mmCIF file with all atom_site columns, C-alpha atoms in Angstrom:
data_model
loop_
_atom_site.group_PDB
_atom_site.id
_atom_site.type_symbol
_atom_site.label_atom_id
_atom_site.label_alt_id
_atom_site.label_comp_id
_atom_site.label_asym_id
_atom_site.label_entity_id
_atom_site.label_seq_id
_atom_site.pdbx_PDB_ins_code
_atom_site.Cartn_x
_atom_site.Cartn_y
_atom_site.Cartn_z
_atom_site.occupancy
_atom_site.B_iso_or_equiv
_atom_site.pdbx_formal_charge
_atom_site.auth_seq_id
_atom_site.auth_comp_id
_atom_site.auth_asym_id
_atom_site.auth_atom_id
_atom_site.pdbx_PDB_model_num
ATOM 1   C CA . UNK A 1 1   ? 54.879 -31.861 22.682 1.00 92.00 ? 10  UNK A CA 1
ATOM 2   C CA . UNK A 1 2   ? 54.344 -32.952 18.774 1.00 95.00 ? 11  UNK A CA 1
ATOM 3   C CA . UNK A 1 3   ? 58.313 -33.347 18.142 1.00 96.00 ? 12  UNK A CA 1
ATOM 4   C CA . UNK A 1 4   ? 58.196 -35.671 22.122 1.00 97.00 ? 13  UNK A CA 1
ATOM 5   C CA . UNK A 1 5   ? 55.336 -38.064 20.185 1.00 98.00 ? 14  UNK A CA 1
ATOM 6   C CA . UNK A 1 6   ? 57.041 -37.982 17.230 1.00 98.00 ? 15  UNK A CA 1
ATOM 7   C CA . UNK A 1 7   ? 60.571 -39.563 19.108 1.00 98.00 ? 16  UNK A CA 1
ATOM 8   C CA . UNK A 1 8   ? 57.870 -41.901 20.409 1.00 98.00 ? 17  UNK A CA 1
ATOM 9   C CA . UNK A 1 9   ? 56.590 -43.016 17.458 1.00 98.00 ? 18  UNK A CA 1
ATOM 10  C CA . UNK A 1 10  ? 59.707 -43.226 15.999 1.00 97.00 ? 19  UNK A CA 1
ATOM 11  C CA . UNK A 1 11  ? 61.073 -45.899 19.244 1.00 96.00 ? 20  UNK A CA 1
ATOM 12  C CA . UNK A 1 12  ? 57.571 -47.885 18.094 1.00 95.00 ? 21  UNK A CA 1
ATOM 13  C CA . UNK A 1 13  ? 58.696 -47.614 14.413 1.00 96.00 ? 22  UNK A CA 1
ATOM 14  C CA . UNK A 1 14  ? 61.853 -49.012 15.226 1.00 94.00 ? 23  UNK A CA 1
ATOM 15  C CA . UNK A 1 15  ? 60.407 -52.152 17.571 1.00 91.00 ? 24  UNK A CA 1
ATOM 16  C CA . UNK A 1 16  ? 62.125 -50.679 20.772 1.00 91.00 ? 25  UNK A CA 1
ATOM 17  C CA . UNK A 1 17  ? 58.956 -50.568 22.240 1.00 92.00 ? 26  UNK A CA 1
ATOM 18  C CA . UNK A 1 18  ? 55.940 -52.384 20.601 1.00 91.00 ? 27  UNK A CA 1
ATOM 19  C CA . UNK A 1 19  ? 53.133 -49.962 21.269 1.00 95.00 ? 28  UNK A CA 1
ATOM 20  C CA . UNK A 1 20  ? 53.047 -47.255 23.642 1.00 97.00 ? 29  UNK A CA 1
ATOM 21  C CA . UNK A 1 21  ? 49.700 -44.924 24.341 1.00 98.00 ? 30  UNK A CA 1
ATOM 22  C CA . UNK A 1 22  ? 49.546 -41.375 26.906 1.00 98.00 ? 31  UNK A CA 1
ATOM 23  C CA . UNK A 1 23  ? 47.866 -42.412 30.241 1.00 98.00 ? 32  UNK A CA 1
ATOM 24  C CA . UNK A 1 24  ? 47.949 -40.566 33.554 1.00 97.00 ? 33  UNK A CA 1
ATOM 25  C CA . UNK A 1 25  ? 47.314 -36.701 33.915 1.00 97.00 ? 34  UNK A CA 1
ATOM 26  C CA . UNK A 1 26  ? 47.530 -36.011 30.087 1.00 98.00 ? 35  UNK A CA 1
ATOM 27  C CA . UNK A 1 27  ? 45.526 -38.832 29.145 1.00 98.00 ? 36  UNK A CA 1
ATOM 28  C CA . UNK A 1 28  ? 42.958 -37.947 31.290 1.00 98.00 ? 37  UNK A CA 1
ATOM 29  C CA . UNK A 1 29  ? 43.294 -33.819 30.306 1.00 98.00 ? 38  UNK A CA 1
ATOM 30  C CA . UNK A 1 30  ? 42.244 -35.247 26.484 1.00 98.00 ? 39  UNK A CA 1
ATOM 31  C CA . UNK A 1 31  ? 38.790 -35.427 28.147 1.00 97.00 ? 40  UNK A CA 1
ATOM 32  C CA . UNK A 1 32  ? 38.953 -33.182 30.631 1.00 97.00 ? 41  UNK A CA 1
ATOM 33  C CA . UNK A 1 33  ? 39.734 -30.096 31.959 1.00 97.00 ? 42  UNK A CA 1
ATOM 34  C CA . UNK A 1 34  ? 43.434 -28.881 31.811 1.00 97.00 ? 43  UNK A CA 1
ATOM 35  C CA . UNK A 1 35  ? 45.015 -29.450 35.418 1.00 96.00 ? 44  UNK A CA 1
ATOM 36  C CA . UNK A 1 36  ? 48.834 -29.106 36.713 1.00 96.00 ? 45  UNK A CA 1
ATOM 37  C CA . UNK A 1 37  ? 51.263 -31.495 35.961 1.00 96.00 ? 46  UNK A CA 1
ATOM 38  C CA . UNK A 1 38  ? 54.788 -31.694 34.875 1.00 95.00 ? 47  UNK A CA 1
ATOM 39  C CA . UNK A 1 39  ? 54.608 -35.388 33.404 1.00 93.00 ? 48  UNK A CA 1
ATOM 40  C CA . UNK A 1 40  ? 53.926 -37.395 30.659 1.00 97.00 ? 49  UNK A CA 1
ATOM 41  C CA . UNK A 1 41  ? 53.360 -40.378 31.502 1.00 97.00 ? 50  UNK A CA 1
ATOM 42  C CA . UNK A 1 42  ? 53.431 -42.967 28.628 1.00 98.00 ? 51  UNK A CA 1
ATOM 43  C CA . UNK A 1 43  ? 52.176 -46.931 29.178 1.00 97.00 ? 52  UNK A CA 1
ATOM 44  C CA . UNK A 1 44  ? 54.353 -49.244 26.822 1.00 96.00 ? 53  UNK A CA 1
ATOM 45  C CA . UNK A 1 45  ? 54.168 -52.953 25.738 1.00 90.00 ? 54  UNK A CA 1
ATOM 46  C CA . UNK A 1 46  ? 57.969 -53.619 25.527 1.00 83.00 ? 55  UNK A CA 1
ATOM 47  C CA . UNK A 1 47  ? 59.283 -55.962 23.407 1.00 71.00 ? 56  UNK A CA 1
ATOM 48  C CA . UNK A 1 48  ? 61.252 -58.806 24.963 1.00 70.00 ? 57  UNK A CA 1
ATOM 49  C CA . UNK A 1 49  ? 65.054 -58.876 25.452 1.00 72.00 ? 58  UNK A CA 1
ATOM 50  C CA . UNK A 1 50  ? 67.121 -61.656 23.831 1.00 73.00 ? 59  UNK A CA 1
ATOM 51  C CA . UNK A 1 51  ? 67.106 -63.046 27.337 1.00 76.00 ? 60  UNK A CA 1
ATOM 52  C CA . UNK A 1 52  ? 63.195 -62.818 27.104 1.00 73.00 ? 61  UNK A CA 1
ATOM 53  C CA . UNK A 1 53  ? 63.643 -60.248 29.913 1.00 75.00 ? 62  UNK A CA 1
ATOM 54  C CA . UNK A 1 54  ? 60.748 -57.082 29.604 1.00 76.00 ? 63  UNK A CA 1
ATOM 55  C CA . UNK A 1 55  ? 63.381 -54.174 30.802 1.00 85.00 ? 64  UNK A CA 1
ATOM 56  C CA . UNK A 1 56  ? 62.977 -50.476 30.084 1.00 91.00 ? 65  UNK A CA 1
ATOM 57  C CA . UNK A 1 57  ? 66.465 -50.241 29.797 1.00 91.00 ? 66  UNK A CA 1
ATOM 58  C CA . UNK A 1 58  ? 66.936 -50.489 26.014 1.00 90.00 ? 67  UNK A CA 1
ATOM 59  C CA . UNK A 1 59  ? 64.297 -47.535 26.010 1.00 94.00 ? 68  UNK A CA 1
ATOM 60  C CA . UNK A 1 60  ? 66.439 -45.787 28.026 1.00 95.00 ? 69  UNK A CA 1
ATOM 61  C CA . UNK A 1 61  ? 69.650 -46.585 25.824 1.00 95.00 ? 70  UNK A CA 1
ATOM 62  C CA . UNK A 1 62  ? 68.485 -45.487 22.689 1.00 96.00 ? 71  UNK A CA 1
ATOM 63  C CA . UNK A 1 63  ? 67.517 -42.485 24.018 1.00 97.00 ? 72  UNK A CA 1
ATOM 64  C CA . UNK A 1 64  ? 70.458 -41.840 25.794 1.00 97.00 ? 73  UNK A CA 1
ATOM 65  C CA . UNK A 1 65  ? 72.515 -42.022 22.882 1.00 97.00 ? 74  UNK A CA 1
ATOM 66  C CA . UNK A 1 66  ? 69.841 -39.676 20.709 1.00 96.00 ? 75  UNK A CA 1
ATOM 67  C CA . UNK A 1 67  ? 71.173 -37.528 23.525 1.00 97.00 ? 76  UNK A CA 1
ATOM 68  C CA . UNK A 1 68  ? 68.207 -37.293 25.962 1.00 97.00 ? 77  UNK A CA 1
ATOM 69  C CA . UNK A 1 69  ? 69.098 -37.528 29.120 1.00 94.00 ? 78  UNK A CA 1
ATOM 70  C CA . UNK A 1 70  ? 67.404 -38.744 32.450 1.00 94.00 ? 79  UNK A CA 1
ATOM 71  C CA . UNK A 1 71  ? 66.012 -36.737 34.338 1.00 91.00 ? 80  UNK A CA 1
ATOM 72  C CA . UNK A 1 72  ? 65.065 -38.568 37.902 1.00 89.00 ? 81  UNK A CA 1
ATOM 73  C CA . UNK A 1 73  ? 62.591 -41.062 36.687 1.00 92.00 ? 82  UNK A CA 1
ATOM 74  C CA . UNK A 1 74  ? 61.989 -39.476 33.671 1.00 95.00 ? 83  UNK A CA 1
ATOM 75  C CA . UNK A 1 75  ? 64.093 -38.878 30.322 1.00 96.00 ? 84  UNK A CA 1
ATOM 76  C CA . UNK A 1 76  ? 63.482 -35.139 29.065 1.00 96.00 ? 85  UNK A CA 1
ATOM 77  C CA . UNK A 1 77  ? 62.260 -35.581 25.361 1.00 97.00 ? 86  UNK A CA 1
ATOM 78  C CA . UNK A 1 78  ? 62.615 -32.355 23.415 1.00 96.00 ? 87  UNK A CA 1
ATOM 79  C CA . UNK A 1 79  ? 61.633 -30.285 26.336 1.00 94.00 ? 88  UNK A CA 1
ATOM 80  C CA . UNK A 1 80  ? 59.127 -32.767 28.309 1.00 95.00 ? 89  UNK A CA 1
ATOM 81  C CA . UNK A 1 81  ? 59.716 -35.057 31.208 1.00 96.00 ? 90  UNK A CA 1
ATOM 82  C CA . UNK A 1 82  ? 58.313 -38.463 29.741 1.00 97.00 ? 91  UNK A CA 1
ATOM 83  C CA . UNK A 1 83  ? 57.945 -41.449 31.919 1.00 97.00 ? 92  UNK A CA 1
ATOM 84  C CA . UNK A 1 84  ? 58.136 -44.509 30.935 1.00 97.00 ? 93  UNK A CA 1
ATOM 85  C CA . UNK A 1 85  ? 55.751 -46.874 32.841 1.00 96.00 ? 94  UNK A CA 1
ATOM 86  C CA . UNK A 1 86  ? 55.725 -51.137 31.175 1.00 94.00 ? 95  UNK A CA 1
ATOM 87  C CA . UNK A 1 87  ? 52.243 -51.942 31.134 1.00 93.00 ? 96  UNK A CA 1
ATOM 88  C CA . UNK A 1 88  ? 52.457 -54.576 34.153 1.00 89.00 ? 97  UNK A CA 1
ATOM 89  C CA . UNK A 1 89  ? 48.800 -55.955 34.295 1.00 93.00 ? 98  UNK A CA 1
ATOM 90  C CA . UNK A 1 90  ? 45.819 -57.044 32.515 1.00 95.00 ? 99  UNK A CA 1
ATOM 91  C CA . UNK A 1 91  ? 44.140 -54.017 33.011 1.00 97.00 ? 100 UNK A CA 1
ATOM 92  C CA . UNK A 1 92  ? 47.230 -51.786 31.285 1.00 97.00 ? 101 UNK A CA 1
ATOM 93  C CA . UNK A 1 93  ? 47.527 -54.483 29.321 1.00 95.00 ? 102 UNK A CA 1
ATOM 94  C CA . UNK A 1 94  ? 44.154 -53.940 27.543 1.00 97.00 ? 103 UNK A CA 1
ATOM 95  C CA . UNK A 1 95  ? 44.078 -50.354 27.717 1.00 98.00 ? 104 UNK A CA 1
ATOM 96  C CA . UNK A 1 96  ? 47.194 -50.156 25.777 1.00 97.00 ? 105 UNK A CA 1
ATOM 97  C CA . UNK A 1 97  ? 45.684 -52.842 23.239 1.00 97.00 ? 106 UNK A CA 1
ATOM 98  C CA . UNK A 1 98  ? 42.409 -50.844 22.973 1.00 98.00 ? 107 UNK A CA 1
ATOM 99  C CA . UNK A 1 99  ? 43.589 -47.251 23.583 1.00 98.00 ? 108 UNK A CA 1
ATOM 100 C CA . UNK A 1 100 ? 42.581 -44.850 20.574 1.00 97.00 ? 109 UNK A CA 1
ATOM 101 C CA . UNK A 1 101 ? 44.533 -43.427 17.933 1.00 97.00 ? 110 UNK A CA 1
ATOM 102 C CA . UNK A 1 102 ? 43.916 -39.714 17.595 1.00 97.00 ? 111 UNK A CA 1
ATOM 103 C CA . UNK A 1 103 ? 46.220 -36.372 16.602 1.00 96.00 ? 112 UNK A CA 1
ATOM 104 C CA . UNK A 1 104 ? 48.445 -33.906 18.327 1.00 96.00 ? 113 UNK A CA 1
ATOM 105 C CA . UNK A 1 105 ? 48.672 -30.856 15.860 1.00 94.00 ? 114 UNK A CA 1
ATOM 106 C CA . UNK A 1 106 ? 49.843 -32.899 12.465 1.00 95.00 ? 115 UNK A CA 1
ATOM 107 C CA . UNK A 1 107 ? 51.366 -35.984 14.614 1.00 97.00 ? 116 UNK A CA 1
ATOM 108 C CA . UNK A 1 108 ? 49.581 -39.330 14.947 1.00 97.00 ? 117 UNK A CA 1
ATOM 109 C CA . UNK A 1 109 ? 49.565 -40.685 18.522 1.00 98.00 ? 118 UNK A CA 1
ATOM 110 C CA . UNK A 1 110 ? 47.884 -42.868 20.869 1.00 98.00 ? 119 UNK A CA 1
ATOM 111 C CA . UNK A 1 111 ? 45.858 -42.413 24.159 1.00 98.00 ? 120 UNK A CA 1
ATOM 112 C CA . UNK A 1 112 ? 44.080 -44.632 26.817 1.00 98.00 ? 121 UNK A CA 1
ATOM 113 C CA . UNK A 1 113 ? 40.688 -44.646 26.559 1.00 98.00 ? 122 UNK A CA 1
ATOM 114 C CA . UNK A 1 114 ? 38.530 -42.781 29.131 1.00 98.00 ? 123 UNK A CA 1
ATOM 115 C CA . UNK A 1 115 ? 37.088 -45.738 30.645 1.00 98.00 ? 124 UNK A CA 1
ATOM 116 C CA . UNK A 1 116 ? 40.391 -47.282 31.007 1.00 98.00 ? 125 UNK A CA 1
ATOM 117 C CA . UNK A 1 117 ? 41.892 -44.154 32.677 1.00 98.00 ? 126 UNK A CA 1
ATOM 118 C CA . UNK A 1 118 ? 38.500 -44.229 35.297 1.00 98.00 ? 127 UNK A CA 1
ATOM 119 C CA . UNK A 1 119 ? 39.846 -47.688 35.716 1.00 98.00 ? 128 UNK A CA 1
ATOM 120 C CA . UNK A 1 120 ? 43.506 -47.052 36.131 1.00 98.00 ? 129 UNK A CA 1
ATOM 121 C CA . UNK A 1 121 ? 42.471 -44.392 38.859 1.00 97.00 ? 130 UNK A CA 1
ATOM 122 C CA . UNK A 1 122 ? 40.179 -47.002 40.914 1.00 97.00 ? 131 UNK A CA 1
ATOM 123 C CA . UNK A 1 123 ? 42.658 -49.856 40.645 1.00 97.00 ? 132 UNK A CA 1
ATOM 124 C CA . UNK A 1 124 ? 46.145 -47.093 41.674 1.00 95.00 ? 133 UNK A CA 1
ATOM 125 C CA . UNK A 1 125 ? 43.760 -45.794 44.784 1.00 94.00 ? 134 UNK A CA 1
ATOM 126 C CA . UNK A 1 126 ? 45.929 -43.102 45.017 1.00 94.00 ? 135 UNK A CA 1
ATOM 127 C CA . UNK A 1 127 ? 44.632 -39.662 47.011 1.00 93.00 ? 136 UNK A CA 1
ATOM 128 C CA . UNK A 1 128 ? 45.372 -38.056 43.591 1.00 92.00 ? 137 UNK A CA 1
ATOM 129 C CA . UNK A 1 129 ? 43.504 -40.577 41.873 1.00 94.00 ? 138 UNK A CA 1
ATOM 130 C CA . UNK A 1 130 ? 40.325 -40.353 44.044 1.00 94.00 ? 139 UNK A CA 1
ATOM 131 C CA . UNK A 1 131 ? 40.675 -35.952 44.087 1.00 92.00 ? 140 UNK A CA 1
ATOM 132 C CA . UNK A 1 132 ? 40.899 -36.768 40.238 1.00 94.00 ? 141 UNK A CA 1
ATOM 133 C CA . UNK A 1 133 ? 38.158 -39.495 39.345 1.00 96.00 ? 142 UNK A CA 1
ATOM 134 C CA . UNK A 1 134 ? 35.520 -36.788 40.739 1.00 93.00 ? 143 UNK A CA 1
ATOM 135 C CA . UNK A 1 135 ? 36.008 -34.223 38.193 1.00 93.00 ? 144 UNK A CA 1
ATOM 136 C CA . UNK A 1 136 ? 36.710 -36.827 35.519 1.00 96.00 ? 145 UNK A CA 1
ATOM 137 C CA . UNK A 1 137 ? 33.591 -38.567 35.902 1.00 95.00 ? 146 UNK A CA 1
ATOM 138 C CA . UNK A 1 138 ? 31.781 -35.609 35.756 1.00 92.00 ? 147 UNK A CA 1
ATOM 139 C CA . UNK A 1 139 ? 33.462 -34.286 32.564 1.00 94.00 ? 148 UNK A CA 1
ATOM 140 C CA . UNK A 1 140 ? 34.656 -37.375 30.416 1.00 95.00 ? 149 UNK A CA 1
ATOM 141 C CA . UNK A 1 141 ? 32.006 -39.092 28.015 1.00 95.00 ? 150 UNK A CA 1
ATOM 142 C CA . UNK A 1 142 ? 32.023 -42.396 28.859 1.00 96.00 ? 151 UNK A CA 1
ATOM 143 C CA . UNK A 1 143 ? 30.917 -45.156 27.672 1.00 97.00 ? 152 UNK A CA 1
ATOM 144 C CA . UNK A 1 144 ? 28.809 -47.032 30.401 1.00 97.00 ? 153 UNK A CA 1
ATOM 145 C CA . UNK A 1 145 ? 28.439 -50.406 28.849 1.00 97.00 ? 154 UNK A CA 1
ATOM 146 C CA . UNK A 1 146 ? 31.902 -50.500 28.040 1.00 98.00 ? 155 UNK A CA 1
ATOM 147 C CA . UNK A 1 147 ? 32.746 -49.062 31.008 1.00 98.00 ? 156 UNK A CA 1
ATOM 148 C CA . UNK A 1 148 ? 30.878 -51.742 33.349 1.00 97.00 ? 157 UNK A CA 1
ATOM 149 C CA . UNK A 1 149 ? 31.723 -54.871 30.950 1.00 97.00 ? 158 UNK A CA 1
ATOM 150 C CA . UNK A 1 150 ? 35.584 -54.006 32.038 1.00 98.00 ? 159 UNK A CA 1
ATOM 151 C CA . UNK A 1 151 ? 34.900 -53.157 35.471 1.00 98.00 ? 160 UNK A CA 1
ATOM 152 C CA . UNK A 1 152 ? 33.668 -56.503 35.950 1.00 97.00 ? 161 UNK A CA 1
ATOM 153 C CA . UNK A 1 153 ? 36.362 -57.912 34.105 1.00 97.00 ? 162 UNK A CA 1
ATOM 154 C CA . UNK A 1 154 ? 38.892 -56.764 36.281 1.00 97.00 ? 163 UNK A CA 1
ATOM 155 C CA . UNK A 1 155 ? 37.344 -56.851 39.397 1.00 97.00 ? 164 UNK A CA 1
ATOM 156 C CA . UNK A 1 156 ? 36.838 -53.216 40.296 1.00 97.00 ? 165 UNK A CA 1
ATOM 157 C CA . UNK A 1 157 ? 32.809 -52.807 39.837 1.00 97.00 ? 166 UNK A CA 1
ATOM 158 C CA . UNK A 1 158 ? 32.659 -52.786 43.996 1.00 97.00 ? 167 UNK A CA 1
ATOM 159 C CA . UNK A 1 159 ? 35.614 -50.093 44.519 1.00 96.00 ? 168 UNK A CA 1
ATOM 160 C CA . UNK A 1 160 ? 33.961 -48.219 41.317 1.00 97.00 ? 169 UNK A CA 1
ATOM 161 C CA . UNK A 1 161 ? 30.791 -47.704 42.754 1.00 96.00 ? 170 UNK A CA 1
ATOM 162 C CA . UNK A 1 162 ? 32.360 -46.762 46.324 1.00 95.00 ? 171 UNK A CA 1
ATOM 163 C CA . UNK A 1 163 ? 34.288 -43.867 44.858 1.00 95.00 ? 172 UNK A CA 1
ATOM 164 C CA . UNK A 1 164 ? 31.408 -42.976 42.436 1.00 91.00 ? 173 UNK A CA 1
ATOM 165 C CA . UNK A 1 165 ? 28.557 -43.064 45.180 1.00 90.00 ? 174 UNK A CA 1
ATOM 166 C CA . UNK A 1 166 ? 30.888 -40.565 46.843 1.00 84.00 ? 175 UNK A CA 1
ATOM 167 C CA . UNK A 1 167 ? 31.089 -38.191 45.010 1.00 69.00 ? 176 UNK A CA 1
ATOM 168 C CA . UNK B 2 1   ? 23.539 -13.288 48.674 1.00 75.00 ? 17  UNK B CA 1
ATOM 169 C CA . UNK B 2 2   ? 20.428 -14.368 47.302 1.00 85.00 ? 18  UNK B CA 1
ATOM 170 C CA . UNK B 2 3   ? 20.136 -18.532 46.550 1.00 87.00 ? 19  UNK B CA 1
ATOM 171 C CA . UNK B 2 4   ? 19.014 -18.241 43.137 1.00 87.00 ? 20  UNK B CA 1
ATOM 172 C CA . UNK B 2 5   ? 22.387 -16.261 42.700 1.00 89.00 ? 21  UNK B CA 1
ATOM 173 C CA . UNK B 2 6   ? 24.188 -18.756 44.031 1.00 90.00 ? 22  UNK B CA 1
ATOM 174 C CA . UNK B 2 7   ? 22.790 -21.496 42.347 1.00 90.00 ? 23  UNK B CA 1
ATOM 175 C CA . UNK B 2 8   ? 23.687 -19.075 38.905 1.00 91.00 ? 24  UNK B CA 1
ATOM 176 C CA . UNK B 2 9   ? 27.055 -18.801 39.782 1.00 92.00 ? 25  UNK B CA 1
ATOM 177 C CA . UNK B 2 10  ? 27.493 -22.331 40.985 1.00 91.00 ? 26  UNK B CA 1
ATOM 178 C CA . UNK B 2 11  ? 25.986 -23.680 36.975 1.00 91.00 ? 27  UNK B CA 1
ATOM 179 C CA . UNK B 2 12  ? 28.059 -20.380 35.578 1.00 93.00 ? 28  UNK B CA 1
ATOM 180 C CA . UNK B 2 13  ? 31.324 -21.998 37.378 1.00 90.00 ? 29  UNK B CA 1
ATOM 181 C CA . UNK B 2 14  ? 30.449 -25.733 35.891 1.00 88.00 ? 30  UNK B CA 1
ATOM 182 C CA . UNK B 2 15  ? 29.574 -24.824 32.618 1.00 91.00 ? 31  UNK B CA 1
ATOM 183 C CA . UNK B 2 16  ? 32.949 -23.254 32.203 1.00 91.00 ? 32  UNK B CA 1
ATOM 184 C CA . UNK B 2 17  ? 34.354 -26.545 33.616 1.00 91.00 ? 33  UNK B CA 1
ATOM 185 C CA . UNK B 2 18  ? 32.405 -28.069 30.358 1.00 91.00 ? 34  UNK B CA 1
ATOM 186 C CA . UNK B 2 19  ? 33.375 -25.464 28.126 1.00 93.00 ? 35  UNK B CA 1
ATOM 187 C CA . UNK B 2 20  ? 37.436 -26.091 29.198 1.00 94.00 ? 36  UNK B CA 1
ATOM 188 C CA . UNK B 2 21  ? 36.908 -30.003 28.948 1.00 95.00 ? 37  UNK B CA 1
ATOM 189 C CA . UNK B 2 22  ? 36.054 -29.139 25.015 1.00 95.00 ? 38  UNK B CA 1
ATOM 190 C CA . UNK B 2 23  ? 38.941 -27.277 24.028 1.00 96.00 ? 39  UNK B CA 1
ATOM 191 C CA . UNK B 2 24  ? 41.149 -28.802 21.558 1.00 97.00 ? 40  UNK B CA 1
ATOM 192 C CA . UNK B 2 25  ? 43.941 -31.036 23.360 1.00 97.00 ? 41  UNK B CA 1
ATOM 193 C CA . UNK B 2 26  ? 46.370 -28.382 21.579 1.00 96.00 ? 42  UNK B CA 1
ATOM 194 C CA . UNK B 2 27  ? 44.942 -25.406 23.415 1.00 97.00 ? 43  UNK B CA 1
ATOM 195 C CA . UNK B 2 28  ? 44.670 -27.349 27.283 1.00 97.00 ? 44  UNK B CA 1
ATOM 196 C CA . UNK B 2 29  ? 48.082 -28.435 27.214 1.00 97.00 ? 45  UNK B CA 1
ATOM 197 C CA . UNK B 2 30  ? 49.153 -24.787 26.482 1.00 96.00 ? 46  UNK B CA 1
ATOM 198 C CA . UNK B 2 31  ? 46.912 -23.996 29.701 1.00 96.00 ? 47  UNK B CA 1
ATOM 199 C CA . UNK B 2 32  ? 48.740 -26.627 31.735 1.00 97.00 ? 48  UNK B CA 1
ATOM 200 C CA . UNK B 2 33  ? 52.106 -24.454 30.312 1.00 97.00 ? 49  UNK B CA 1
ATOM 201 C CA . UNK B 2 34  ? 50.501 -21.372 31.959 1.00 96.00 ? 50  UNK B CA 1
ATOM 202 C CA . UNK B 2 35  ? 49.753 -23.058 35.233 1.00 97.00 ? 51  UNK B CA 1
ATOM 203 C CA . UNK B 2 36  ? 53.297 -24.926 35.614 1.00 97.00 ? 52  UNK B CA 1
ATOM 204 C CA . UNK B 2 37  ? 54.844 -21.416 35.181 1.00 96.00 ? 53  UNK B CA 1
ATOM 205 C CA . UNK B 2 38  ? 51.909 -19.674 37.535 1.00 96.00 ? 54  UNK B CA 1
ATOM 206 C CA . UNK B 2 39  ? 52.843 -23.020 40.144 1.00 97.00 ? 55  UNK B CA 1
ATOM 207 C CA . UNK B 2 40  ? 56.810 -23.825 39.552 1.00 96.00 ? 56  UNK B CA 1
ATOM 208 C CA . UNK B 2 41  ? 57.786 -20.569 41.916 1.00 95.00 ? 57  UNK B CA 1
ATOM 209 C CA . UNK B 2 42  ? 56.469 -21.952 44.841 1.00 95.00 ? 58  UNK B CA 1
ATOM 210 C CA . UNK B 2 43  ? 56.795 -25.199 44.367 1.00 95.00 ? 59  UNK B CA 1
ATOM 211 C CA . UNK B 2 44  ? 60.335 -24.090 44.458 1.00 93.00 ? 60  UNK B CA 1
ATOM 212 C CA . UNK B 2 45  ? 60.181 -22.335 47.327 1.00 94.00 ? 61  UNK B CA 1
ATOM 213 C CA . UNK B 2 46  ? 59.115 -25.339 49.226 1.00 95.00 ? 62  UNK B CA 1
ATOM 214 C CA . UNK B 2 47  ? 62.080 -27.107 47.890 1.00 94.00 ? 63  UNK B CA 1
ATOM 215 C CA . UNK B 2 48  ? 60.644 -28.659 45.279 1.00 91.00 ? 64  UNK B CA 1
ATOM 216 C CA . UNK B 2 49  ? 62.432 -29.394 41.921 1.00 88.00 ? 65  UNK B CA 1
ATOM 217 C CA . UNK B 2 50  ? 59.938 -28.959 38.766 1.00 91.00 ? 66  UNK B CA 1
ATOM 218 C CA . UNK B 2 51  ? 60.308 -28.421 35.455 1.00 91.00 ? 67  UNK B CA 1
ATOM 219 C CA . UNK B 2 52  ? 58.219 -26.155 32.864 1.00 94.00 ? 68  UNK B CA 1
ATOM 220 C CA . UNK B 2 53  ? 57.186 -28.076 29.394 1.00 95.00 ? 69  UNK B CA 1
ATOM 221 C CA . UNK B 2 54  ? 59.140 -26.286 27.053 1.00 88.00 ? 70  UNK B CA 1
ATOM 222 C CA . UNK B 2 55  ? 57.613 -26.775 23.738 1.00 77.00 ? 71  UNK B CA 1
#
């Protein structure tokens, strides 16, 4: 895991990508409980092609010829499946800009916030997402003003309170 | 079974929950290790094509 986040910081040092932060299941297991998975997903602010095109290709390139390899819609970075996934709304948008810096063993890295992840959940309306947001709402510290503020923001304050009244 | 019982393992069952939630990030992505290896066989088996962090 520390050498995969170090490649990514390194693709960030280098401008491939112009900020990238852990969302999905290991986002959400830096508040939570651990749970399966076999993905890292990673939420990246590309930078734009000389075309002005936002492709993950170039990601995808450099990597390639650092000799890591796809791997279905992953590329396997020193020994983990990381996804690559262009941050393609407001919402990501933000979570990216405000997601927190924090460590893995001695490496800096970068993850969503837990509000932002509650978010993400609500907005993808997955079945995963909903078996998910239970447990994380329960176990996460959140934020609630911060939490609500966005909500709003976004649009999602109706669907929020749907999922969290069921619980 | 007695309810009070219950009710202790129930709070017994969530506070361990809590208690996993608070590990360091270090020590729950080793767990996740554990359960991919625990899961991957029969995922397999019902043709399913995972693969174990190795790190």
């Amino acid at each position: 895991m520390e050498a995969t986040l170090q490649v990514l910081n390194e693709l960030e040092r280098e401008r491939v990508i112009t900020r990238y932060a852990i969302g999905g299941a290991v986002g959400a297991i830096f508040y939570m409980e651990p749970f399966l998975t076999y993905d890292l997903d990673v939420f990246v602010l590309l930078s734009p092609t000389a075309s002005g095109l936002l492709t993950l290709t170039p990601i995808y390139e450099v990597l390639k010829r650092r000799g890591y390899e796809e791997e279905g819609e992953c590329v396997l970075i020193e020994g983990m499946p990381v996804q690559f996934l262009p941050a393609y709304n407001s919402l990501l948008e933000e979570a990216l800009v405000e997601a927190r810096e924090t460590r893995y063993a001695e490496t800096v890295t970068r993850v969503l916030r837990p509000e932002h992840l509650a978010a993400i959940m609500v907005q993808t309306g997955r079945d995963k997402d909903r078996q998910r947001f239970s447990t994380f709402m329960e176990e996460a510290d959140l934020d609630a003003d911060y939490l609500h503020r966005m909500l709003a923001r976004h649009q999602l304050t109706a669907r929020f309170n749907t999922w969290k009244s069921a619980n | 079974m007695e309810e009070r019982e219950l009710k202790q393992l129930l709070a017994g069952k969530q506070q361990r929950r809590r208690d996993l939630a608070r590990l360091p990030i270090e020590e729950k992505l080793r767990a996740v290790v554990r359960l991919q290896q625990m899961a991957a066989p029969i995922l397999q088996q019902r043709g399913k094509t995972v693969r174990c962090w190795d790190f």
